[in-house]
Structure formats: C-alpha cells, structure tokens
GROMACS .gro file of C-alpha atoms in nm:
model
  339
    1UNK     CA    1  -4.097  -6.600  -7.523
    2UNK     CA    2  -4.137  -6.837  -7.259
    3UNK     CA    3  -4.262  -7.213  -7.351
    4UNK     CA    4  -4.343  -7.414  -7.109
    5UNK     CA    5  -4.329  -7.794  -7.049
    6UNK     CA    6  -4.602  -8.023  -6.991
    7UNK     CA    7  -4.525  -8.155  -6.626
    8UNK     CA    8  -4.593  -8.521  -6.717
    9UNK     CA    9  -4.322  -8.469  -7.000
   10UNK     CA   10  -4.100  -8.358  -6.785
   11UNK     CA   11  -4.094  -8.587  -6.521
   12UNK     CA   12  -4.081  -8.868  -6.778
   13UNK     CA   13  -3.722  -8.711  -6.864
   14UNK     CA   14  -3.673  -8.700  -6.500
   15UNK     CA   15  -3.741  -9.096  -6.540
   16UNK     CA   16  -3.497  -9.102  -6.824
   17UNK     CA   17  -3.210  -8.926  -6.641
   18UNK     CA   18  -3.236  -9.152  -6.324
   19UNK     CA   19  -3.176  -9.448  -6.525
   20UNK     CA   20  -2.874  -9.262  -6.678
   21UNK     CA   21  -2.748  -9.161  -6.385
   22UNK     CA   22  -2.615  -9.477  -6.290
   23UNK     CA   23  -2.399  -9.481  -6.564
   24UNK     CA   24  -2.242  -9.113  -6.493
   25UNK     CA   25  -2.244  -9.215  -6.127
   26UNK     CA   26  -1.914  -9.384  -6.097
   27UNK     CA   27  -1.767  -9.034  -6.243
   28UNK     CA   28  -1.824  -8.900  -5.872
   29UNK     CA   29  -1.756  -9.137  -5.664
   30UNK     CA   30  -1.560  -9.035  -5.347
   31UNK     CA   31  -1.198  -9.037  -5.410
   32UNK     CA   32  -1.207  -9.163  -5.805
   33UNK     CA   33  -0.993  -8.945  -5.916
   34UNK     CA   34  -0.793  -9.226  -6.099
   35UNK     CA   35  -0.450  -8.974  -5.984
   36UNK     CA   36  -0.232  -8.984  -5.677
   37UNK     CA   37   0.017  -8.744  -5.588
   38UNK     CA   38   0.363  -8.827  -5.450
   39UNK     CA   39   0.175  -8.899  -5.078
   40UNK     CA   40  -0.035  -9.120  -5.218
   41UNK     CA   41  -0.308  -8.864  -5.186
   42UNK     CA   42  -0.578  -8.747  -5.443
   43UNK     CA   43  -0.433  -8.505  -5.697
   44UNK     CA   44  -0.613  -8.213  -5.853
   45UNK     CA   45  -0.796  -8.275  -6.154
   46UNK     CA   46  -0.882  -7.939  -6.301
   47UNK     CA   47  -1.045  -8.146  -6.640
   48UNK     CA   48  -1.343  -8.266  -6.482
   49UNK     CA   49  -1.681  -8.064  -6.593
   50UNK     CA   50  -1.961  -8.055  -6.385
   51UNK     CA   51  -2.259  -7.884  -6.256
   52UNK     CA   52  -2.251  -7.743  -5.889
   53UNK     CA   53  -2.502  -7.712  -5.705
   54UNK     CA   54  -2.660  -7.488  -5.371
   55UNK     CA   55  -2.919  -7.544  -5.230
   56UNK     CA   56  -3.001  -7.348  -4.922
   57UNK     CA   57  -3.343  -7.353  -4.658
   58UNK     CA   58  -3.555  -7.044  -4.700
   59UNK     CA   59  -3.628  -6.866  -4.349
   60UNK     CA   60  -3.431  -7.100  -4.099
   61UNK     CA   61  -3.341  -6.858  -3.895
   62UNK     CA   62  -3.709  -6.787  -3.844
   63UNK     CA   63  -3.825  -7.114  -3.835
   64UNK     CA   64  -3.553  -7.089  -3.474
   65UNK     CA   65  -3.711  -6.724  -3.358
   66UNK     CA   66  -4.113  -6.892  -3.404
   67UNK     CA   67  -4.065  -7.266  -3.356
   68UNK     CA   68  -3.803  -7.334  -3.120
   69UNK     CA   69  -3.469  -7.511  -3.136
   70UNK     CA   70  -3.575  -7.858  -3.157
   71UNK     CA   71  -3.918  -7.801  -3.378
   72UNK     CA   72  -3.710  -7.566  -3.639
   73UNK     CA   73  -3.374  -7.843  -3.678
   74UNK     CA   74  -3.569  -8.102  -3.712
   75UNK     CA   75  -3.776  -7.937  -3.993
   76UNK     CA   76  -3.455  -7.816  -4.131
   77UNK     CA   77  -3.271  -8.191  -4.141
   78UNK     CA   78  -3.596  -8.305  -4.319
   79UNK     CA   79  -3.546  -8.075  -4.591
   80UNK     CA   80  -3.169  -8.154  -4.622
   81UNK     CA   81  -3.217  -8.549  -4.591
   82UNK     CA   82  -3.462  -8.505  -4.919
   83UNK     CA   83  -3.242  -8.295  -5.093
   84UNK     CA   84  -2.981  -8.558  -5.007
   85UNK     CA   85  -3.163  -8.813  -5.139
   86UNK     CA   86  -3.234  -8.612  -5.493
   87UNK     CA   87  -2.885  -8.585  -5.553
   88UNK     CA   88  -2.807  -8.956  -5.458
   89UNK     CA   89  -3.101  -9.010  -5.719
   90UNK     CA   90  -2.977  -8.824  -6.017
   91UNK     CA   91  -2.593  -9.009  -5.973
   92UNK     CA   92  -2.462  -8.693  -5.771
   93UNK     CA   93  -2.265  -8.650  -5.448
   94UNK     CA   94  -2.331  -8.412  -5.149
   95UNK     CA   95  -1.953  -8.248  -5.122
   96UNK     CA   96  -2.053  -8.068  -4.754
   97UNK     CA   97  -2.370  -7.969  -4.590
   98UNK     CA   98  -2.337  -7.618  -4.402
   99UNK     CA   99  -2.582  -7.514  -4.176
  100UNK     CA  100  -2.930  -7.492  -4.348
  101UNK     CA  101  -2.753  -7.518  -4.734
  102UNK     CA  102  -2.603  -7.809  -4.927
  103UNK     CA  103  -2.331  -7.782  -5.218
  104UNK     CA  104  -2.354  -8.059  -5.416
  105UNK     CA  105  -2.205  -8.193  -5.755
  106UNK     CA  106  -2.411  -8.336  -6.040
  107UNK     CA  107  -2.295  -8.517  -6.382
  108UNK     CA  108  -2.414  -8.276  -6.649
  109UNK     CA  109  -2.638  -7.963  -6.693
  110UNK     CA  110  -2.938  -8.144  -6.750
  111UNK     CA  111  -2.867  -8.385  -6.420
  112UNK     CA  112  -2.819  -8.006  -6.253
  113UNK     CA  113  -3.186  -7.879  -6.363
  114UNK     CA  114  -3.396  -8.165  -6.331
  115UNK     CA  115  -3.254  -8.276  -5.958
  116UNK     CA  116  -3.322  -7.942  -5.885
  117UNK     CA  117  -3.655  -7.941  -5.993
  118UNK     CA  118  -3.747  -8.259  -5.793
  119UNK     CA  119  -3.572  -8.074  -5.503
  120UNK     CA  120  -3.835  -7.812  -5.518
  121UNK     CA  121  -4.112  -8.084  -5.555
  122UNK     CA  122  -4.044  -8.290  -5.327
  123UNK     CA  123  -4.001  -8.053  -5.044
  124UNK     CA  124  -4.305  -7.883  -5.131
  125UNK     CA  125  -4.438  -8.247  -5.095
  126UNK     CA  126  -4.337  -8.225  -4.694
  127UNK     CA  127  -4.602  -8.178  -4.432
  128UNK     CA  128  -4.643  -7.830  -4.283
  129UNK     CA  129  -4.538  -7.811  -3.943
  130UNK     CA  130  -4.742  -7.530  -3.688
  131UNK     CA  131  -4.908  -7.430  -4.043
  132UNK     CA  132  -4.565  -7.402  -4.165
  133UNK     CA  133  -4.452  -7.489  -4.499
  134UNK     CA  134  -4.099  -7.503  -4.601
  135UNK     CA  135  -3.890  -7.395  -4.922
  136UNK     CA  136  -3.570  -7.403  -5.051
  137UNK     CA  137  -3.396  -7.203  -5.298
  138UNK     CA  138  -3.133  -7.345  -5.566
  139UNK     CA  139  -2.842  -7.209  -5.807
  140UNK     CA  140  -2.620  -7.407  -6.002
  141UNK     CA  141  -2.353  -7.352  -6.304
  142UNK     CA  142  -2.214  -7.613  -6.496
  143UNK     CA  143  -1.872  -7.596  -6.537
  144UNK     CA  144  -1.489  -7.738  -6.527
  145UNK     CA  145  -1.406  -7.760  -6.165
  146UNK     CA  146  -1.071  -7.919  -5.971
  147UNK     CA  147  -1.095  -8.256  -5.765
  148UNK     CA  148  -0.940  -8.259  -5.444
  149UNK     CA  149  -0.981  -8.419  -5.083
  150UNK     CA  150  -1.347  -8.493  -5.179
  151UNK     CA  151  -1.402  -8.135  -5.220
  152UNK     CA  152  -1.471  -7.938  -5.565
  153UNK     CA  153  -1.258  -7.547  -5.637
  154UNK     CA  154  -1.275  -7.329  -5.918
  155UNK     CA  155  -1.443  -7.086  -6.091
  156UNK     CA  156  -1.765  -7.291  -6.136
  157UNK     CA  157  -1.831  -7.345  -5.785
  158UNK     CA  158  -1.817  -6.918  -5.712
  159UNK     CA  159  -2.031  -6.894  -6.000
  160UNK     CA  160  -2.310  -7.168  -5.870
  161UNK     CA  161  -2.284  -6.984  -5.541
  162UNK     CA  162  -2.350  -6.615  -5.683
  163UNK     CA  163  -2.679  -6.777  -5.893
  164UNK     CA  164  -2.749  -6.908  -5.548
  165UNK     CA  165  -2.778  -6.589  -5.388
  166UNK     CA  166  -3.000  -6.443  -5.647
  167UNK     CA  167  -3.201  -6.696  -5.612
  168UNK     CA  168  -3.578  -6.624  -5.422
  169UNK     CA  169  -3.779  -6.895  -5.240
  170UNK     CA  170  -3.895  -7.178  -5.470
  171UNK     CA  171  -3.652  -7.059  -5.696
  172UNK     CA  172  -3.383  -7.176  -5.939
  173UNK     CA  173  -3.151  -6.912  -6.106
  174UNK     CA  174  -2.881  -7.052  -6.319
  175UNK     CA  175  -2.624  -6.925  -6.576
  176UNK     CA  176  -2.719  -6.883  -7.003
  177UNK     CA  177  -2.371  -7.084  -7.055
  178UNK     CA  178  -2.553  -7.364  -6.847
  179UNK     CA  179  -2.883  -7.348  -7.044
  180UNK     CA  180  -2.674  -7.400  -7.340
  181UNK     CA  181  -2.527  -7.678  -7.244
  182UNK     CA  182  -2.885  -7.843  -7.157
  183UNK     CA  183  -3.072  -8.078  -7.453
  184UNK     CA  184  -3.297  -7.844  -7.629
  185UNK     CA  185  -3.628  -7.981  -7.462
  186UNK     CA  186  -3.484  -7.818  -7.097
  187UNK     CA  187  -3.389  -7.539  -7.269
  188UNK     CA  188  -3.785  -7.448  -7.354
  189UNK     CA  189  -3.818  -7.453  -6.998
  190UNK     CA  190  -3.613  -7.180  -6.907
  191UNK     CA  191  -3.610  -6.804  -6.914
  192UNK     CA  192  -3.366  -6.550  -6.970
  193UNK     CA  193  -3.365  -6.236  -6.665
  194UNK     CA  194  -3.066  -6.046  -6.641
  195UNK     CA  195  -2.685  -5.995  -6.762
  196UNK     CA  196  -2.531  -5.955  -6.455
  197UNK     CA  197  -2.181  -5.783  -6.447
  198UNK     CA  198  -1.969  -5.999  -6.178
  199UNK     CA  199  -1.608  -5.934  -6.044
  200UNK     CA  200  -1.322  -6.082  -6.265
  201UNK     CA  201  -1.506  -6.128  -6.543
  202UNK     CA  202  -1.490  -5.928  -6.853
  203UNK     CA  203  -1.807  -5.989  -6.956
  204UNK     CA  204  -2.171  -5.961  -6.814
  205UNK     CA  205  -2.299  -6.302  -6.725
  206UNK     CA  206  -2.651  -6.377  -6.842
  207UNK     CA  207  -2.848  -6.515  -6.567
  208UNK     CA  208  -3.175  -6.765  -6.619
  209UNK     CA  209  -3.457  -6.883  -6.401
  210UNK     CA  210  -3.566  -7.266  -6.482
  211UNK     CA  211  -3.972  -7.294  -6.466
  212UNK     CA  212  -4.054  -7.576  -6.281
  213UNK     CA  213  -4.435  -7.484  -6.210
  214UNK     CA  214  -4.743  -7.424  -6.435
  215UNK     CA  215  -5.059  -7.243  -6.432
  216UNK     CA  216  -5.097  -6.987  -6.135
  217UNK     CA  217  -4.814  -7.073  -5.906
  218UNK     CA  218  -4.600  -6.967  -6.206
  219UNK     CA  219  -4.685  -6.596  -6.174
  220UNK     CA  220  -4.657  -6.608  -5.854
  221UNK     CA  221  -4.286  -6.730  -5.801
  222UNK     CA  222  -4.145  -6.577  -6.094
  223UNK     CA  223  -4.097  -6.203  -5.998
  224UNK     CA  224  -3.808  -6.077  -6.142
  225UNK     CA  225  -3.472  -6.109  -5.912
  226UNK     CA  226  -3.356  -5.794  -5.792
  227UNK     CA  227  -2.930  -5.825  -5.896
  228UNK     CA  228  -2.803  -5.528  -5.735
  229UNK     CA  229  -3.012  -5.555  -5.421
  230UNK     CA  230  -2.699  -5.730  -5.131
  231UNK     CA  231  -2.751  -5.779  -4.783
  232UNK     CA  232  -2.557  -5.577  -4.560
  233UNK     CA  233  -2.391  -5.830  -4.341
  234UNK     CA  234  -2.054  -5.781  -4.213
  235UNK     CA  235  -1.818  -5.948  -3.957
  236UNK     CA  236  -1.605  -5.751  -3.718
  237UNK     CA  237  -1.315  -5.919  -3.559
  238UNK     CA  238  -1.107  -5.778  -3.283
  239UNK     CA  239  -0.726  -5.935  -3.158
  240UNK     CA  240  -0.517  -5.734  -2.898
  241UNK     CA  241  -0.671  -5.406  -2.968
  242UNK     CA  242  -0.690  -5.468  -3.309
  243UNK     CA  243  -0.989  -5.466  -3.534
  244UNK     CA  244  -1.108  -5.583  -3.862
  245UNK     CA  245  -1.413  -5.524  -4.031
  246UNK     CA  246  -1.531  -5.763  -4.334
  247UNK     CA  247  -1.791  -5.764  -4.580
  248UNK     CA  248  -1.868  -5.767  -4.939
  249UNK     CA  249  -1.565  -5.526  -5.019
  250UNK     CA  250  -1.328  -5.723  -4.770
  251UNK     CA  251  -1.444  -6.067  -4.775
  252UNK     CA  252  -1.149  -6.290  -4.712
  253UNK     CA  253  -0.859  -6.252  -4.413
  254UNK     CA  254  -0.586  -6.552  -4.334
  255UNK     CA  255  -0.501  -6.633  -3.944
  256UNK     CA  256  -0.215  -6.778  -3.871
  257UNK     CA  257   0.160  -6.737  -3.706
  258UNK     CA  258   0.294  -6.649  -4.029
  259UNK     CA  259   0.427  -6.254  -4.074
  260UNK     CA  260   0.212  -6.248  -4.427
  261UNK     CA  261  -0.123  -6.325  -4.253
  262UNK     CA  262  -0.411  -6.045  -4.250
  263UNK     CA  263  -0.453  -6.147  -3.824
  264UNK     CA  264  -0.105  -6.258  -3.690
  265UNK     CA  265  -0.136  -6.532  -3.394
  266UNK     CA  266   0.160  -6.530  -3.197
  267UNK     CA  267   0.051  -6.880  -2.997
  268UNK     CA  268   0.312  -7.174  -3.074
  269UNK     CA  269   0.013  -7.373  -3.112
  270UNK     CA  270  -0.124  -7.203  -3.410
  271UNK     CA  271  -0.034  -7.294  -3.804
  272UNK     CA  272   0.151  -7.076  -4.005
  273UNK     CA  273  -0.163  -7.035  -4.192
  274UNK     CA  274  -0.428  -7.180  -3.981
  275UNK     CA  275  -0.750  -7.065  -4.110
  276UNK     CA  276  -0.900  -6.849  -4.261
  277UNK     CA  277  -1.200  -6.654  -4.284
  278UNK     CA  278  -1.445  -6.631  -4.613
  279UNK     CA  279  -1.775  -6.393  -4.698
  280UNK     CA  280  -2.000  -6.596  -4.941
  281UNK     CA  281  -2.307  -6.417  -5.029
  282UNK     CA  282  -2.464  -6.281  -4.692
  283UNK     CA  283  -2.268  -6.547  -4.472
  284UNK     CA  284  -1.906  -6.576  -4.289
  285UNK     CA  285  -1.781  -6.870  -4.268
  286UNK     CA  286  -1.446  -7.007  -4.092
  287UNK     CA  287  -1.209  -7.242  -4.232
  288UNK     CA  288  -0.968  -7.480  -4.085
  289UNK     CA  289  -0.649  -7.541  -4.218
  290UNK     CA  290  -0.422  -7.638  -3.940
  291UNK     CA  291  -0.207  -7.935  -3.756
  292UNK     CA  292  -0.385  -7.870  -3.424
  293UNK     CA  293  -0.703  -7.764  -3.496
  294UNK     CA  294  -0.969  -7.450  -3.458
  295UNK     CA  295  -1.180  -7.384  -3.128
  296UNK     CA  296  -1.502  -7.192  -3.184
  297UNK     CA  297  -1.700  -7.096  -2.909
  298UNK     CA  298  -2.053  -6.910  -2.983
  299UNK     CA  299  -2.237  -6.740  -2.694
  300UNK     CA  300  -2.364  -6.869  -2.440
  301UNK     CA  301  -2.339  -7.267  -2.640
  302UNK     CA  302  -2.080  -7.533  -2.602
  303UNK     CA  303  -1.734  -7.489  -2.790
  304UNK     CA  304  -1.705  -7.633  -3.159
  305UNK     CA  305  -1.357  -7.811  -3.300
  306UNK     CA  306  -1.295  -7.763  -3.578
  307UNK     CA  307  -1.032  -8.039  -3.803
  308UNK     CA  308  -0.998  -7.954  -4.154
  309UNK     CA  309  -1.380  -7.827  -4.144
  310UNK     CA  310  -1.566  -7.538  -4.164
  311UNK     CA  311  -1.850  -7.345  -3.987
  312UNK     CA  312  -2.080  -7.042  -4.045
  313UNK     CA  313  -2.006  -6.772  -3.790
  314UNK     CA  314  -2.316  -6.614  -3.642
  315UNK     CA  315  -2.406  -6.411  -3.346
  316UNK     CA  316  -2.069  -6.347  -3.082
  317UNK     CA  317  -1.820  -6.526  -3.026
  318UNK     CA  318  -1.459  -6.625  -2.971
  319UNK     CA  319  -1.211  -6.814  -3.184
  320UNK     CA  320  -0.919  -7.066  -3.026
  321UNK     CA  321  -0.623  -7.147  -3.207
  322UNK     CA  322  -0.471  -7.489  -3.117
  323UNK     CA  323  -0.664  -7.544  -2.833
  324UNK     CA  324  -0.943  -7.387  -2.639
  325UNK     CA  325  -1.058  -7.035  -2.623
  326UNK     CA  326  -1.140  -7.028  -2.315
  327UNK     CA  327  -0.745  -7.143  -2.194
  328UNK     CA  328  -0.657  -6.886  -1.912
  329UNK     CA  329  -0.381  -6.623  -2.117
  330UNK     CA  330  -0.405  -6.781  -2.454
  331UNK     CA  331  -0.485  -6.589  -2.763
  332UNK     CA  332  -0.789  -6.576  -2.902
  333UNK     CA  333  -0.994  -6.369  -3.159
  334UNK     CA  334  -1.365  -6.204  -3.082
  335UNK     CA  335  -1.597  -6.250  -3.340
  336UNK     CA  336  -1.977  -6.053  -3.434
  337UNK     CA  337  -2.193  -6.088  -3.671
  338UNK     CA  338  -2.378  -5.747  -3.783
  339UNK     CA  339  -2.726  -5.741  -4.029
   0.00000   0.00000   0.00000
C-alpha cells in the first residue's frame, strides 16, 4: 500500500532537518577528515556513512538543439545553482558538478530524501523559458563511502549512480536498504518497484521511488521504471590503427605509457597511467590522472585541459597527452560518441 504524506507535514520535517543540519554539517566539511597521511595529505576514511546523491537535468541536450547555446546553459546553471543551494541547505556538500548533473553528499538518509524533494520543488518553482519548463531527475543510496581529495569512492556512490539512471523526469528512485534507514514517517512516503539484479552483487537490490507529489500529478509521474530498458551508447576510440569500442559490456580502459595499460601512449610526456576512461550509465567520461596534464579537443570548439579533472566526452574528438593535440607528430587518440 502506498500512504501518503500531507505536504504541510512534510515540509515541516523539512524545517526540522534544516535546523539539524547544522549540527551534521561540520561532518562534511572540505578536507575534515581529522587523518593525514605521511604527505601530509587527506587519508582515506572508508568509516564514514553517507547518502550520495545525483542529480542530473532532464533534456539538456534538447534544451541546446531548440534554444540555442546561450538560452539552454543559462537555463541549465539555474537549475544547478538551486540544486546547489538545497544541498548547502540540508548541511551537504556538492563533491563535482559534471555537465548538466551534480553528485553530491548528504548527512543521513533522511537529509538524502527530503533535499531531494525540495530539489524537485524548487526547480519546478523556476520560470519557464520559450514555454519551457525544466526537470531534474534524482537517485541516491545511503551508504559507507571512502574520503579522499574532497572526493567520495565506494560501493555507495555506484549504487546512487545506477538508482540515478533509473530514475524518469521528476523522479526519485532510491535503494529499500536506504528506506530502511529513514525515520518511519519518510518511510510512509515511499514505494517499493522493483528488485533489480546488479553486477557484483549476490543479491537482487530492491529499488524504491520516494512520492513527493499528491493528488493528480502523482499518477502522472509515477509510471513504473522500466529496469532492463539501457541506452545504447558506446564510445569508439582509435590510436595508430588501433581501435576500441566501449560500452556497457566494456566500460572502463586505462591510457598511459605503462606496458599494462588497455591504450599504450608511447609520448615521454604521458603518465604511466595517465587517465583513464569510464562508462557511467549512458555517458563516457575522461579522467585525469597525470603529472602533465590531459588535452581534449571537441569538434570544431576550443581545446579543454584537463588537471586532475574530468569531462564527459560527446560528439568527435581528439585526446592530447601532456600537451596539445593538435602538436604537429605527437600522439593523440580520436574519440566518437555513438547513440
């Protein structure tokens, strides 16, 4: 059965949880990790249990294809400066923004669903643009994760990122172990959908939708979420005649000048292991992990560095290793995005 909560009851325990928030907030503050490692440097802390959160813009790319450049990022940085603002609110911290999609970290489960919530409301709260109106759609999992650099690893954070891409317009999918770790009055405000059988795990996951509208707009935005349905993306890559082809099957190769890397980069300028290249959900996205840095340039656009960062791959493109791709006789590896 599915109960569900008064609105005015629920934003009075989104009042509640603001005003605890300050006291969790301190938990996530940049670079409190209360350990250093030998370098004076922020060491792991694989005890810390929180919830992760994505939230990512629904239809950017067509907001670019009808609106324009300029019209369509400014729309889309409205909708991530809220969201920002949410998590700020609920005594969270924004770990990177990608793109149109945030990953953030929250204190506890309940922090997790009601920041989401106001996510959804407040955005809906934004004015239409060219009889626009813009969305977002959320997934989180609460969870032990490992501190580092300002940046969150683990198990949790795949998990938040799989209920993420299950997750519809004006949606939030979560996990069952996350509704049971939420006070029983945000529990009545969830529903149970699917067990979901996911890779490395023994065990189906049970997946859950949180109901944050009433009345008519209710039936409308809670279809059931179709779990076997996957974009077919995938992201060729070719170096000196060679070719690779990744998607959900082969979702991960390391570059670099060392013999054990997937794509082998012969340039003295290049890291042994100097990035590397990651499928999450129905993106690519390239990781920097090297002294001199990572060159991307995109089609027909200026070239990107890259310094310990990351960036979603899209369209055509070439990838520099050291220095520029463009550097007459260098190395460099061609990149294309398929749907």
């Amino acid at each position: 059965m599915l109960h569900r909560l008064g609105m005015g009851y629920l934003y009075r325990i989104n009042e509640h949880m603001l005003s605890m928030a300050n006291i969790d907030t301190h938990h996530l503050a940049a670079g409190d990790s209360g350990q250093t490692g030998p370098d004076g440097s922020a060491s792991a802390r694989p005890t810390a249990t929180l919830a992760v959160l994505f939230a990512d813009v629904v239809g950017s790319t067509r907001l670019y294809d009808s609106l324009g450049d300029t019209i369509a990022k400014q729309m889309i940085d409205e909708c991530l400066a809220v969201l920002r603002a949410v998590v700020q609110q609920y005594g969270g911290r924004v770990i990177k923004t990608i793109g149109d999609e945030i990953m953030c970290v929250l204190p506890s489960a309940d922090s997790g669903c009601l920041a989401a919530t106001d996510m959804h409301h407040k955005v809906m709260a934004l004015p239409m643009v060219s009889k626009v109106k813009r969305s977002v759609r959320i997934g989180f999992h609460f969870g032990p994760v490992i501190e580092e650099n300002n940046d969150v690893f683990g198990d949790t954070v795949n998990m938040a990122a799989r209920m993420a891409g299950l997750a519809k317009g004006m949606q939030i999918i979560t996990t069952g172990a996350t509704v049971a770790c939420m006070s029983p009055m945000l529990q009545l405000s969830t529903r149970s959908i699917a067990a979901l059988s996911v890779k490395g795990k023994g065990d189906d996951v049970n997946v859950s939708e949180v109901i944050w509208q009433g009345g008519e707009e209710l039936t409308m935005s809670t279809a059931s979420i179709n779990v076997t349905a996957t974009k077919a993306v995938t992201l060729e890559l070719v170096h000196q005649g060679r070719a690779w082809t990744l998607g959900h099957a082969y979702a991960s190769v390391v570059l670099g000048r060392d013999a054990q890397c997937d794509v082998v980069i012969a340039d003295r300028s290049a890291s042994r292991q100097h990035a590397r290249i990651e499928c999450r959900r129905d993106k690519f996205f390239l990781v920097d992990q090297s002294t001199n840095g990572t060159f991307v340039a995109f089609a027909n656009e200026a070239e990107v560095e890259l310094r310990r960062e990351e960036i979603m791959l899209r369209g055509t493109g070439r990838i520099g290793f050291g220095h520029t791709a463009d550097l007459a006789g260098a190395e460099f590896v061609a990149f294309s995005v398929h749907e």
